[in-house]
Amino acid sequence: MITRACISINNKCNLRCKYCHFNEKKNNIYENNMDVIKILNNIKTYIKENNIEEFKLGFVGNGEPLLNFKELKTYIEYIENCPQIKPYTITNGTILNQDMLFFFKENNVNVGFSLDGPEFIHNPLRCNTFDKVMENINLYFKINNKYPTFNATIGKETLKHKQEVIVFFKQFNSKITFSRMIGKYGITLKDFYDFLQEAQKELLIREGKYDCTMYGGLCGAGINNIFYANGKIYLCGNCIDLVPIADSDVLLKDIKIEIKEFDRTKCYKEILGGNR
């Protein structure tokens, strides 16, 4: 049963981060406007028909969602009568403002910030944005009286400075999703898991279940999560250069996912041949 979905509401970003795997997939990312309201209606109906108590819905994907904040605001307001939907978004933290943060707070939208660690690690990877991101993280704290959740990508430089990264994030006392850098700048699963094992001794990190090997979990391809982008539905964001499983307007109850059994400690896409 599907209990999680991500909707990529745009394919544009104001940054060009060094390791962004969507940049590497640019031939498979294109503008194809989806009827997001229709998708949301589909999700609402599916929740009601299946008595789903919690459905996690991420407005994240190929681009920076806050570049389309007007539309995002409309989508969040549209689902406010469906308390089973738990919305979240992830931002690079550079274009947030006070009005946006108050809106997210009032509508119980979890906002995750992409922050890769101390300035000397973050800036070379994420376009020298550390100061601006930290400014908006502190603004978030001022409004919410707590720090946001974080998404940090772990690459080779992080592995060279493990303890410094851990100490840096410890100051926030907030939940962190560490993700494995993939593509041409990627690290191995073993190196990533070794880092997670060390980090979880001191930090509150996202626990791995049937989700994604990028986040330290088991690959959940074909189980309970789908990804909307380019007018299509995919197994996950890393699979947008595979054949889609359906068009974006197909009812969730009609989606048929048929993939062969595989070792879920490994990424389904990488098993099929890496980032081809």
PDB file of C-alpha atoms in Angstrom:
ATOM      1  CA  MET A   1       0.000   0.000   0.000  1.00  0.00           C
ATOM      2  CA  ILE A   2       1.250   3.461  -0.879  1.00  0.00           C
ATOM      3  CA  THR A   3       1.658   5.638   2.215  1.00  0.00           C
ATOM      4  CA  ARG A   4       4.261   8.105   0.997  1.00  0.00           C
ATOM      5  CA  ALA A   5       4.699  10.267  -2.072  1.00  0.00           C
ATOM      6  CA  CYS A   6       6.890  13.098  -3.281  1.00  0.00           C
ATOM      7  CA  ILE A   7       5.743  15.656  -5.820  1.00  0.00           C
ATOM      8  CA  SER A   8       8.375  17.544  -7.785  1.00  0.00           C
ATOM      9  CA  ILE A   9       6.473  20.779  -8.353  1.00  0.00           C
ATOM     10  CA  ASN A  10       9.214  22.233 -10.552  1.00  0.00           C
ATOM     11  CA  ASN A  11      12.447  21.308 -12.294  1.00  0.00           C
ATOM     12  CA  LYS A  12      14.370  24.490 -11.591  1.00  0.00           C
ATOM     13  CA  CYS A  13      16.811  25.619  -8.940  1.00  0.00           C
ATOM     14  CA  ASN A  14      18.645  28.828  -8.129  1.00  0.00           C
ATOM     15  CA  LEU A  15      21.803  26.821  -7.342  1.00  0.00           C
ATOM     16  CA  ARG A  16      24.002  24.384  -9.210  1.00  0.00           C
ATOM     17  CA  CYS A  17      25.441  22.283  -6.427  1.00  0.00           C
ATOM     18  CA  LYS A  18      28.543  20.340  -7.376  1.00  0.00           C
ATOM     19  CA  TYR A  19      27.180  16.873  -6.639  1.00  0.00           C
ATOM     20  CA  CYS A  20      23.501  17.317  -7.577  1.00  0.00           C
ATOM     21  CA  HIS A  21      22.497  14.045  -9.209  1.00  0.00           C
ATOM     22  CA  PHE A  22      19.559  15.742 -10.919  1.00  0.00           C
ATOM     23  CA  ASN A  23      22.072  17.832 -12.872  1.00  0.00           C
ATOM     24  CA  GLU A  24      23.639  14.577 -14.025  1.00  0.00           C
ATOM     25  CA  LYS A  25      20.178  13.431 -15.151  1.00  0.00           C
ATOM     26  CA  LYS A  26      19.336  16.647 -17.000  1.00  0.00           C
ATOM     27  CA  ASN A  27      18.401  14.762 -20.161  1.00  0.00           C
ATOM     28  CA  ASN A  28      15.710  12.992 -18.152  1.00  0.00           C
ATOM     29  CA  ILE A  29      14.355  16.077 -16.399  1.00  0.00           C
ATOM     30  CA  TYR A  30      12.114  18.359 -18.384  1.00  0.00           C
ATOM     31  CA  GLU A  31       9.216  20.710 -17.826  1.00  0.00           C
ATOM     32  CA  ASN A  32       5.903  18.909 -18.117  1.00  0.00           C
ATOM     33  CA  ASN A  33       3.320  20.661 -16.038  1.00  0.00           C
ATOM     34  CA  MET A  34       1.347  18.266 -13.898  1.00  0.00           C
ATOM     35  CA  ASP A  35      -2.115  18.880 -12.519  1.00  0.00           C
ATOM     36  CA  VAL A  36      -1.029  18.811  -8.874  1.00  0.00           C
ATOM     37  CA  ILE A  37      -4.560  19.484  -7.610  1.00  0.00           C
ATOM     38  CA  LYS A  38      -5.716  16.380  -9.464  1.00  0.00           C
ATOM     39  CA  ILE A  39      -2.851  14.421  -7.877  1.00  0.00           C
ATOM     40  CA  LEU A  40      -3.872  15.697  -4.436  1.00  0.00           C
ATOM     41  CA  ASN A  41      -7.489  14.687  -5.038  1.00  0.00           C
ATOM     42  CA  ASN A  42      -6.241  11.262  -6.071  1.00  0.00           C
ATOM     43  CA  ILE A  43      -4.246  10.956  -2.848  1.00  0.00           C
ATOM     44  CA  LYS A  44      -7.183  12.114  -0.703  1.00  0.00           C
ATOM     45  CA  THR A  45      -9.468   9.524  -2.298  1.00  0.00           C
ATOM     46  CA  TYR A  46      -6.904   6.775  -1.849  1.00  0.00           C
ATOM     47  CA  ILE A  47      -6.468   7.656   1.832  1.00  0.00           C
ATOM     48  CA  LYS A  48     -10.232   7.537   2.418  1.00  0.00           C
ATOM     49  CA  GLU A  49     -10.743   4.277   0.508  1.00  0.00           C
ATOM     50  CA  ASN A  50      -7.952   2.538   2.404  1.00  0.00           C
ATOM     51  CA  ASN A  51      -8.467   4.088   5.861  1.00  0.00           C
ATOM     52  CA  ILE A  52      -4.855   5.278   5.928  1.00  0.00           C
ATOM     53  CA  GLU A  53      -4.032   6.965   9.222  1.00  0.00           C
ATOM     54  CA  GLU A  54      -0.907   8.769   8.041  1.00  0.00           C
ATOM     55  CA  PHE A  55       0.272   9.656   4.558  1.00  0.00           C
ATOM     56  CA  LYS A  56       3.603  11.482   4.264  1.00  0.00           C
ATOM     57  CA  LEU A  57       3.650  13.920   1.365  1.00  0.00           C
ATOM     58  CA  GLY A  58       6.800  15.731   0.331  1.00  0.00           C
ATOM     59  CA  PHE A  59       6.771  18.752  -1.939  1.00  0.00           C
ATOM     60  CA  VAL A  60      10.326  18.083  -3.009  1.00  0.00           C
ATOM     61  CA  GLY A  61      12.083  16.750  -6.050  1.00  0.00           C
ATOM     62  CA  ASN A  62      14.149  17.915  -8.968  1.00  0.00           C
ATOM     63  CA  GLY A  63      14.243  21.609  -8.064  1.00  0.00           C
ATOM     64  CA  GLU A  64      13.949  24.186  -5.293  1.00  0.00           C
ATOM     65  CA  PRO A  65      10.250  24.133  -4.314  1.00  0.00           C
ATOM     66  CA  LEU A  66      10.234  27.631  -2.823  1.00  0.00           C
ATOM     67  CA  LEU A  67      10.832  29.103  -6.276  1.00  0.00           C
ATOM     68  CA  ASN A  68       7.171  28.201  -6.776  1.00  0.00           C
ATOM     69  CA  PHE A  69       5.983  29.253  -3.327  1.00  0.00           C
ATOM     70  CA  LYS A  70       2.697  30.721  -4.610  1.00  0.00           C
ATOM     71  CA  GLU A  71       1.716  27.356  -6.078  1.00  0.00           C
ATOM     72  CA  LEU A  72       3.094  25.460  -3.088  1.00  0.00           C
ATOM     73  CA  LYS A  73       0.963  27.574  -0.777  1.00  0.00           C
ATOM     74  CA  THR A  74      -2.119  26.700  -2.827  1.00  0.00           C
ATOM     75  CA  TYR A  75      -1.350  22.973  -2.624  1.00  0.00           C
ATOM     76  CA  ILE A  76      -0.823  23.028   1.140  1.00  0.00           C
ATOM     77  CA  GLU A  77      -4.037  24.950   1.710  1.00  0.00           C
ATOM     78  CA  TYR A  78      -5.862  22.448  -0.497  1.00  0.00           C
ATOM     79  CA  ILE A  79      -4.966  19.499   1.759  1.00  0.00           C
ATOM     80  CA  GLU A  80      -5.678  21.198   5.072  1.00  0.00           C
ATOM     81  CA  ASN A  81      -9.021  19.341   5.344  1.00  0.00           C
ATOM     82  CA  CYS A  82      -7.212  15.995   5.212  1.00  0.00           C
ATOM     83  CA  PRO A  83      -5.347  15.663   8.536  1.00  0.00           C
ATOM     84  CA  GLN A  84      -3.977  12.258   7.564  1.00  0.00           C
ATOM     85  CA  ILE A  85      -1.624  13.989   5.133  1.00  0.00           C
ATOM     86  CA  LYS A  86       1.604  15.063   6.800  1.00  0.00           C
ATOM     87  CA  PRO A  87       3.235  17.579   4.445  1.00  0.00           C
ATOM     88  CA  TYR A  88       6.885  18.522   4.329  1.00  0.00           C
ATOM     89  CA  THR A  89       9.279  20.305   2.060  1.00  0.00           C
ATOM     90  CA  ILE A  90      13.046  20.562   1.770  1.00  0.00           C
ATOM     91  CA  THR A  91      14.745  23.797   0.779  1.00  0.00           C
ATOM     92  CA  ASN A  92      18.274  24.905   0.044  1.00  0.00           C
ATOM     93  CA  GLY A  93      17.561  27.687   2.543  1.00  0.00           C
ATOM     94  CA  THR A  94      18.567  30.641   0.392  1.00  0.00           C
ATOM     95  CA  ILE A  95      15.237  32.254  -0.538  1.00  0.00           C
ATOM     96  CA  LEU A  96      13.172  31.744   2.609  1.00  0.00           C
ATOM     97  CA  ASN A  97      11.596  34.741   4.268  1.00  0.00           C
ATOM     98  CA  GLN A  98       9.570  35.439   7.380  1.00  0.00           C
ATOM     99  CA  ASP A  99       6.187  35.235   5.642  1.00  0.00           C
ATOM    100  CA  MET A 100       6.993  31.795   4.248  1.00  0.00           C
ATOM    101  CA  LEU A 101       8.110  30.508   7.629  1.00  0.00           C
ATOM    102  CA  PHE A 102       4.978  31.795   9.383  1.00  0.00           C
ATOM    103  CA  PHE A 103       2.842  30.098   6.729  1.00  0.00           C
ATOM    104  CA  PHE A 104       4.633  26.785   7.195  1.00  0.00           C
ATOM    105  CA  LYS A 105       4.273  27.041  10.957  1.00  0.00           C
ATOM    106  CA  GLU A 106       0.548  27.808  10.796  1.00  0.00           C
ATOM    107  CA  ASN A 107      -0.051  24.887   8.445  1.00  0.00           C
ATOM    108  CA  ASN A 108       2.110  22.318  10.245  1.00  0.00           C
ATOM    109  CA  VAL A 109       4.494  21.847   7.348  1.00  0.00           C
ATOM    110  CA  ASN A 110       7.850  20.413   8.313  1.00  0.00           C
ATOM    111  CA  VAL A 111      10.653  22.352   6.649  1.00  0.00           C
ATOM    112  CA  GLY A 112      13.993  20.646   6.167  1.00  0.00           C
ATOM    113  CA  PHE A 113      17.119  22.627   5.365  1.00  0.00           C
ATOM    114  CA  SER A 114      19.865  21.301   3.130  1.00  0.00           C
ATOM    115  CA  LEU A 115      23.069  21.941   5.062  1.00  0.00           C
ATOM    116  CA  ASP A 116      26.142  19.799   4.526  1.00  0.00           C
ATOM    117  CA  GLY A 117      28.106  20.750   7.632  1.00  0.00           C
ATOM    118  CA  PRO A 118      30.599  23.447   8.615  1.00  0.00           C
ATOM    119  CA  GLU A 119      31.321  26.274   6.208  1.00  0.00           C
ATOM    120  CA  PHE A 120      34.521  24.722   4.839  1.00  0.00           C
ATOM    121  CA  ILE A 121      32.574  21.639   3.735  1.00  0.00           C
ATOM    122  CA  HIS A 122      29.256  23.228   2.759  1.00  0.00           C
ATOM    123  CA  ASN A 123      30.499  26.125   0.637  1.00  0.00           C
ATOM    124  CA  PRO A 124      32.589  24.266  -1.979  1.00  0.00           C
ATOM    125  CA  LEU A 125      29.679  21.859  -2.551  1.00  0.00           C
ATOM    126  CA  ARG A 126      26.707  24.213  -2.331  1.00  0.00           C
ATOM    127  CA  CYS A 127      27.689  27.409  -4.108  1.00  0.00           C
ATOM    128  CA  ASN A 128      29.093  29.384  -1.144  1.00  0.00           C
ATOM    129  CA  THR A 129      25.664  29.690   0.481  1.00  0.00           C
ATOM    130  CA  PHE A 130      26.604  28.875   4.086  1.00  0.00           C
ATOM    131  CA  ASP A 131      26.100  32.377   5.527  1.00  0.00           C
ATOM    132  CA  LYS A 132      22.693  32.848   3.896  1.00  0.00           C
ATOM    133  CA  VAL A 133      21.476  29.403   4.921  1.00  0.00           C
ATOM    134  CA  MET A 134      22.581  29.952   8.511  1.00  0.00           C
ATOM    135  CA  GLU A 135      20.833  33.330   8.537  1.00  0.00           C
ATOM    136  CA  ASN A 136      17.551  31.647   7.595  1.00  0.00           C
ATOM    137  CA  ILE A 137      18.106  28.755   9.998  1.00  0.00           C
ATOM    138  CA  ASN A 138      18.362  31.324  12.786  1.00  0.00           C
ATOM    139  CA  LEU A 139      15.222  33.032  11.467  1.00  0.00           C
ATOM    140  CA  TYR A 140      13.456  29.669  11.619  1.00  0.00           C
ATOM    141  CA  PHE A 141      14.580  29.317  15.246  1.00  0.00           C
ATOM    142  CA  LYS A 142      13.299  32.797  16.089  1.00  0.00           C
ATOM    143  CA  ILE A 143       9.847  31.955  14.726  1.00  0.00           C
ATOM    144  CA  ASN A 144       9.567  28.346  15.928  1.00  0.00           C
ATOM    145  CA  ASN A 145      11.709  28.373  19.075  1.00  0.00           C
ATOM    146  CA  LYS A 146      13.526  25.312  17.780  1.00  0.00           C
ATOM    147  CA  TYR A 147      15.866  24.494  14.950  1.00  0.00           C
ATOM    148  CA  PRO A 148      14.594  22.841  11.759  1.00  0.00           C
ATOM    149  CA  THR A 149      15.343  19.352  10.591  1.00  0.00           C
ATOM    150  CA  PHE A 150      18.362  19.015   8.345  1.00  0.00           C
ATOM    151  CA  ASN A 151      19.364  17.139   5.227  1.00  0.00           C
ATOM    152  CA  ALA A 152      23.099  16.660   4.894  1.00  0.00           C
ATOM    153  CA  THR A 153      24.805  14.910   2.017  1.00  0.00           C
ATOM    154  CA  ILE A 154      27.834  12.832   2.965  1.00  0.00           C
ATOM    155  CA  GLY A 155      30.744  12.827   0.562  1.00  0.00           C
ATOM    156  CA  LYS A 156      34.469  12.285   0.607  1.00  0.00           C
ATOM    157  CA  GLU A 157      35.256  15.561   2.388  1.00  0.00           C
ATOM    158  CA  THR A 158      32.809  14.689   5.160  1.00  0.00           C
ATOM    159  CA  LEU A 159      34.526  11.362   5.682  1.00  0.00           C
ATOM    160  CA  LYS A 160      37.845  13.179   6.146  1.00  0.00           C
ATOM    161  CA  HIS A 161      36.310  15.364   8.870  1.00  0.00           C
ATOM    162  CA  LYS A 162      33.754  13.087  10.535  1.00  0.00           C
ATOM    163  CA  GLN A 163      34.035  14.410  14.064  1.00  0.00           C
ATOM    164  CA  GLU A 164      33.955  18.049  13.014  1.00  0.00           C
ATOM    165  CA  VAL A 165      30.727  17.426  11.103  1.00  0.00           C
ATOM    166  CA  ILE A 166      29.167  15.586  14.030  1.00  0.00           C
ATOM    167  CA  VAL A 167      30.121  18.338  16.494  1.00  0.00           C
ATOM    168  CA  PHE A 168      28.729  20.969  14.120  1.00  0.00           C
ATOM    169  CA  PHE A 169      25.286  19.346  13.913  1.00  0.00           C
ATOM    170  CA  LYS A 170      25.166  18.527  17.614  1.00  0.00           C
ATOM    171  CA  GLN A 171      24.678  22.208  18.450  1.00  0.00           C
ATOM    172  CA  PHE A 172      21.202  22.212  16.876  1.00  0.00           C
ATOM    173  CA  ASN A 173      19.749  19.263  18.804  1.00  0.00           C
ATOM    174  CA  SER A 174      17.542  18.494  15.814  1.00  0.00           C
ATOM    175  CA  LYS A 175      16.829  15.494  13.613  1.00  0.00           C
ATOM    176  CA  ILE A 176      19.160  14.997  10.664  1.00  0.00           C
ATOM    177  CA  THR A 177      18.742  13.009   7.485  1.00  0.00           C
ATOM    178  CA  PHE A 178      22.177  12.060   6.232  1.00  0.00           C
ATOM    179  CA  SER A 179      22.204  11.022   2.594  1.00  0.00           C
ATOM    180  CA  ARG A 180      24.892   9.278   0.610  1.00  0.00           C
ATOM    181  CA  MET A 181      26.454  11.241  -2.189  1.00  0.00           C
ATOM    182  CA  ILE A 182      25.972   9.318  -5.430  1.00  0.00           C
ATOM    183  CA  GLY A 183      27.088   9.764  -9.016  1.00  0.00           C
ATOM    184  CA  LYS A 184      30.599  10.678 -10.041  1.00  0.00           C
ATOM    185  CA  TYR A 185      31.343  12.260  -6.651  1.00  0.00           C
ATOM    186  CA  GLY A 186      29.744   9.416  -4.721  1.00  0.00           C
ATOM    187  CA  ILE A 187      30.958   7.291  -1.823  1.00  0.00           C
ATOM    188  CA  THR A 188      30.419   3.600  -1.159  1.00  0.00           C
ATOM    189  CA  LEU A 189      27.597   2.197   0.914  1.00  0.00           C
ATOM    190  CA  LYS A 190      30.128   0.777   3.363  1.00  0.00           C
ATOM    191  CA  ASP A 191      31.767   4.155   3.950  1.00  0.00           C
ATOM    192  CA  PHE A 192      28.349   5.729   4.370  1.00  0.00           C
ATOM    193  CA  TYR A 193      27.134   3.132   6.882  1.00  0.00           C
ATOM    194  CA  ASP A 194      30.384   3.456   8.830  1.00  0.00           C
ATOM    195  CA  PHE A 195      29.739   7.194   9.120  1.00  0.00           C
ATOM    196  CA  LEU A 196      26.125   6.660  10.216  1.00  0.00           C
ATOM    197  CA  GLN A 197      27.199   4.211  12.884  1.00  0.00           C
ATOM    198  CA  GLU A 198      29.534   6.809  14.335  1.00  0.00           C
ATOM    199  CA  ALA A 199      27.103   9.729  13.977  1.00  0.00           C
ATOM    200  CA  GLN A 200      24.167   8.008  15.667  1.00  0.00           C
ATOM    201  CA  LYS A 201      26.143   7.813  18.912  1.00  0.00           C
ATOM    202  CA  GLU A 202      25.802  11.583  19.299  1.00  0.00           C
ATOM    203  CA  LEU A 203      23.084  12.780  16.918  1.00  0.00           C
ATOM    204  CA  LEU A 204      19.376  12.211  16.361  1.00  0.00           C
ATOM    205  CA  ILE A 205      19.455  10.811  12.851  1.00  0.00           C
ATOM    206  CA  ARG A 206      16.802   9.431  10.549  1.00  0.00           C
ATOM    207  CA  GLU A 207      16.501   5.709  11.082  1.00  0.00           C
ATOM    208  CA  GLY A 208      16.747   3.400   8.123  1.00  0.00           C
ATOM    209  CA  LYS A 209      13.750   1.255   7.266  1.00  0.00           C
ATOM    210  CA  TYR A 210      12.203   0.493   3.883  1.00  0.00           C
ATOM    211  CA  ASP A 211      13.017   3.874   2.442  1.00  0.00           C
ATOM    212  CA  CYS A 212      16.226   4.471   0.516  1.00  0.00           C
ATOM    213  CA  THR A 213      19.837   3.351   0.747  1.00  0.00           C
ATOM    214  CA  MET A 214      20.796   7.005   0.196  1.00  0.00           C
ATOM    215  CA  TYR A 215      19.426   7.681   3.687  1.00  0.00           C
ATOM    216  CA  GLY A 216      20.823   4.601   5.374  1.00  0.00           C
ATOM    217  CA  GLY A 217      17.712   2.471   5.032  1.00  0.00           C
ATOM    218  CA  LEU A 218      16.699  -0.462   2.919  1.00  0.00           C
ATOM    219  CA  CYS A 219      15.651   0.228  -0.656  1.00  0.00           C
ATOM    220  CA  GLY A 220      11.885   0.647  -0.643  1.00  0.00           C
ATOM    221  CA  ALA A 221      11.447   0.612  -4.415  1.00  0.00           C
ATOM    222  CA  GLY A 222       8.029  -0.754  -5.267  1.00  0.00           C
ATOM    223  CA  ILE A 223       6.797  -1.010  -1.670  1.00  0.00           C
ATOM    224  CA  ASN A 224       5.055   2.094  -0.354  1.00  0.00           C
ATOM    225  CA  ASN A 225       6.560   5.203  -1.939  1.00  0.00           C
ATOM    226  CA  ILE A 226       6.127   6.930  -5.312  1.00  0.00           C
ATOM    227  CA  PHE A 227       7.642   9.982  -6.958  1.00  0.00           C
ATOM    228  CA  TYR A 228       5.764  12.415  -9.216  1.00  0.00           C
ATOM    229  CA  ALA A 229       7.773  14.364 -11.807  1.00  0.00           C
ATOM    230  CA  ASN A 230       7.749  15.235 -15.514  1.00  0.00           C
ATOM    231  CA  GLY A 231       4.051  14.336 -15.754  1.00  0.00           C
ATOM    232  CA  LYS A 232       4.875  10.773 -14.742  1.00  0.00           C
ATOM    233  CA  ILE A 233       5.119   8.535 -11.677  1.00  0.00           C
ATOM    234  CA  TYR A 234       8.427   6.843 -10.872  1.00  0.00           C
ATOM    235  CA  LEU A 235       9.599   4.341  -8.280  1.00  0.00           C
ATOM    236  CA  CYS A 236      11.706   7.069  -6.659  1.00  0.00           C
ATOM    237  CA  GLY A 237      13.645  10.219  -7.450  1.00  0.00           C
ATOM    238  CA  ASN A 238      16.751   8.256  -8.337  1.00  0.00           C
ATOM    239  CA  CYS A 239      14.797   6.280 -10.952  1.00  0.00           C
ATOM    240  CA  ILE A 240      13.691   9.108 -13.236  1.00  0.00           C
ATOM    241  CA  ASP A 241      15.826   7.747 -16.059  1.00  0.00           C
ATOM    242  CA  LEU A 242      14.043   4.398 -15.832  1.00  0.00           C
ATOM    243  CA  VAL A 243      10.710   3.710 -17.484  1.00  0.00           C
ATOM    244  CA  PRO A 244       7.964   5.420 -15.416  1.00  0.00           C
ATOM    245  CA  ILE A 245       5.395   3.214 -13.744  1.00  0.00           C
ATOM    246  CA  ALA A 246       2.418   5.377 -14.759  1.00  0.00           C
ATOM    247  CA  ASP A 247       1.263   8.791 -15.914  1.00  0.00           C
ATOM    248  CA  SER A 248       0.780  11.312 -13.118  1.00  0.00           C
ATOM    249  CA  ASP A 249      -3.016  11.329 -13.414  1.00  0.00           C
ATOM    250  CA  VAL A 250      -3.421   7.566 -12.959  1.00  0.00           C
ATOM    251  CA  LEU A 251      -5.413   6.658  -9.838  1.00  0.00           C
ATOM    252  CA  LEU A 252      -3.261   5.256  -7.062  1.00  0.00           C
ATOM    253  CA  LYS A 253      -5.486   2.192  -6.795  1.00  0.00           C
ATOM    254  CA  ASP A 254      -4.708   1.389 -10.441  1.00  0.00           C
ATOM    255  CA  ILE A 255      -0.929   1.597 -10.133  1.00  0.00           C
ATOM    256  CA  LYS A 256       0.678  -1.794 -10.654  1.00  0.00           C
ATOM    257  CA  ILE A 257       4.315  -2.080  -9.645  1.00  0.00           C
ATOM    258  CA  GLU A 258       6.049  -5.209 -10.835  1.00  0.00           C
ATOM    259  CA  ILE A 259       9.747  -5.563 -10.116  1.00  0.00           C
ATOM    260  CA  LYS A 260      11.788  -8.665  -9.452  1.00  0.00           C
ATOM    261  CA  GLU A 261      12.978  -9.510  -5.965  1.00  0.00           C
ATOM    262  CA  PHE A 262      16.389  -8.037  -5.191  1.00  0.00           C
ATOM    263  CA  ASP A 263      18.792  -7.410  -2.330  1.00  0.00           C
ATOM    264  CA  ARG A 264      17.206  -4.400  -0.611  1.00  0.00           C
ATOM    265  CA  THR A 265      20.399  -3.481   1.185  1.00  0.00           C
ATOM    266  CA  LYS A 266      21.411  -2.176  -2.246  1.00  0.00           C
ATOM    267  CA  CYS A 267      19.879   0.565  -4.399  1.00  0.00           C
ATOM    268  CA  TYR A 268      17.483  -0.833  -7.013  1.00  0.00           C
ATOM    269  CA  LYS A 269      18.703   1.676  -9.586  1.00  0.00           C
ATOM    270  CA  GLU A 270      22.358   0.874  -8.951  1.00  0.00           C
ATOM    271  CA  ILE A 271      21.630  -2.840  -9.248  1.00  0.00           C
ATOM    272  CA  LEU A 272      20.195  -2.160 -12.703  1.00  0.00           C
ATOM    273  CA  GLY A 273      23.359  -0.441 -13.811  1.00  0.00           C
ATOM    274  CA  GLY A 274      24.266   2.612 -11.804  1.00  0.00           C
ATOM    275  CA  ASN A 275      23.658   6.113 -13.075  1.00  0.00           C
ATOM    276  CA  ARG A 276      23.332   5.272 -16.703  1.00  0.00           C
TER     277      ARG A 276
END
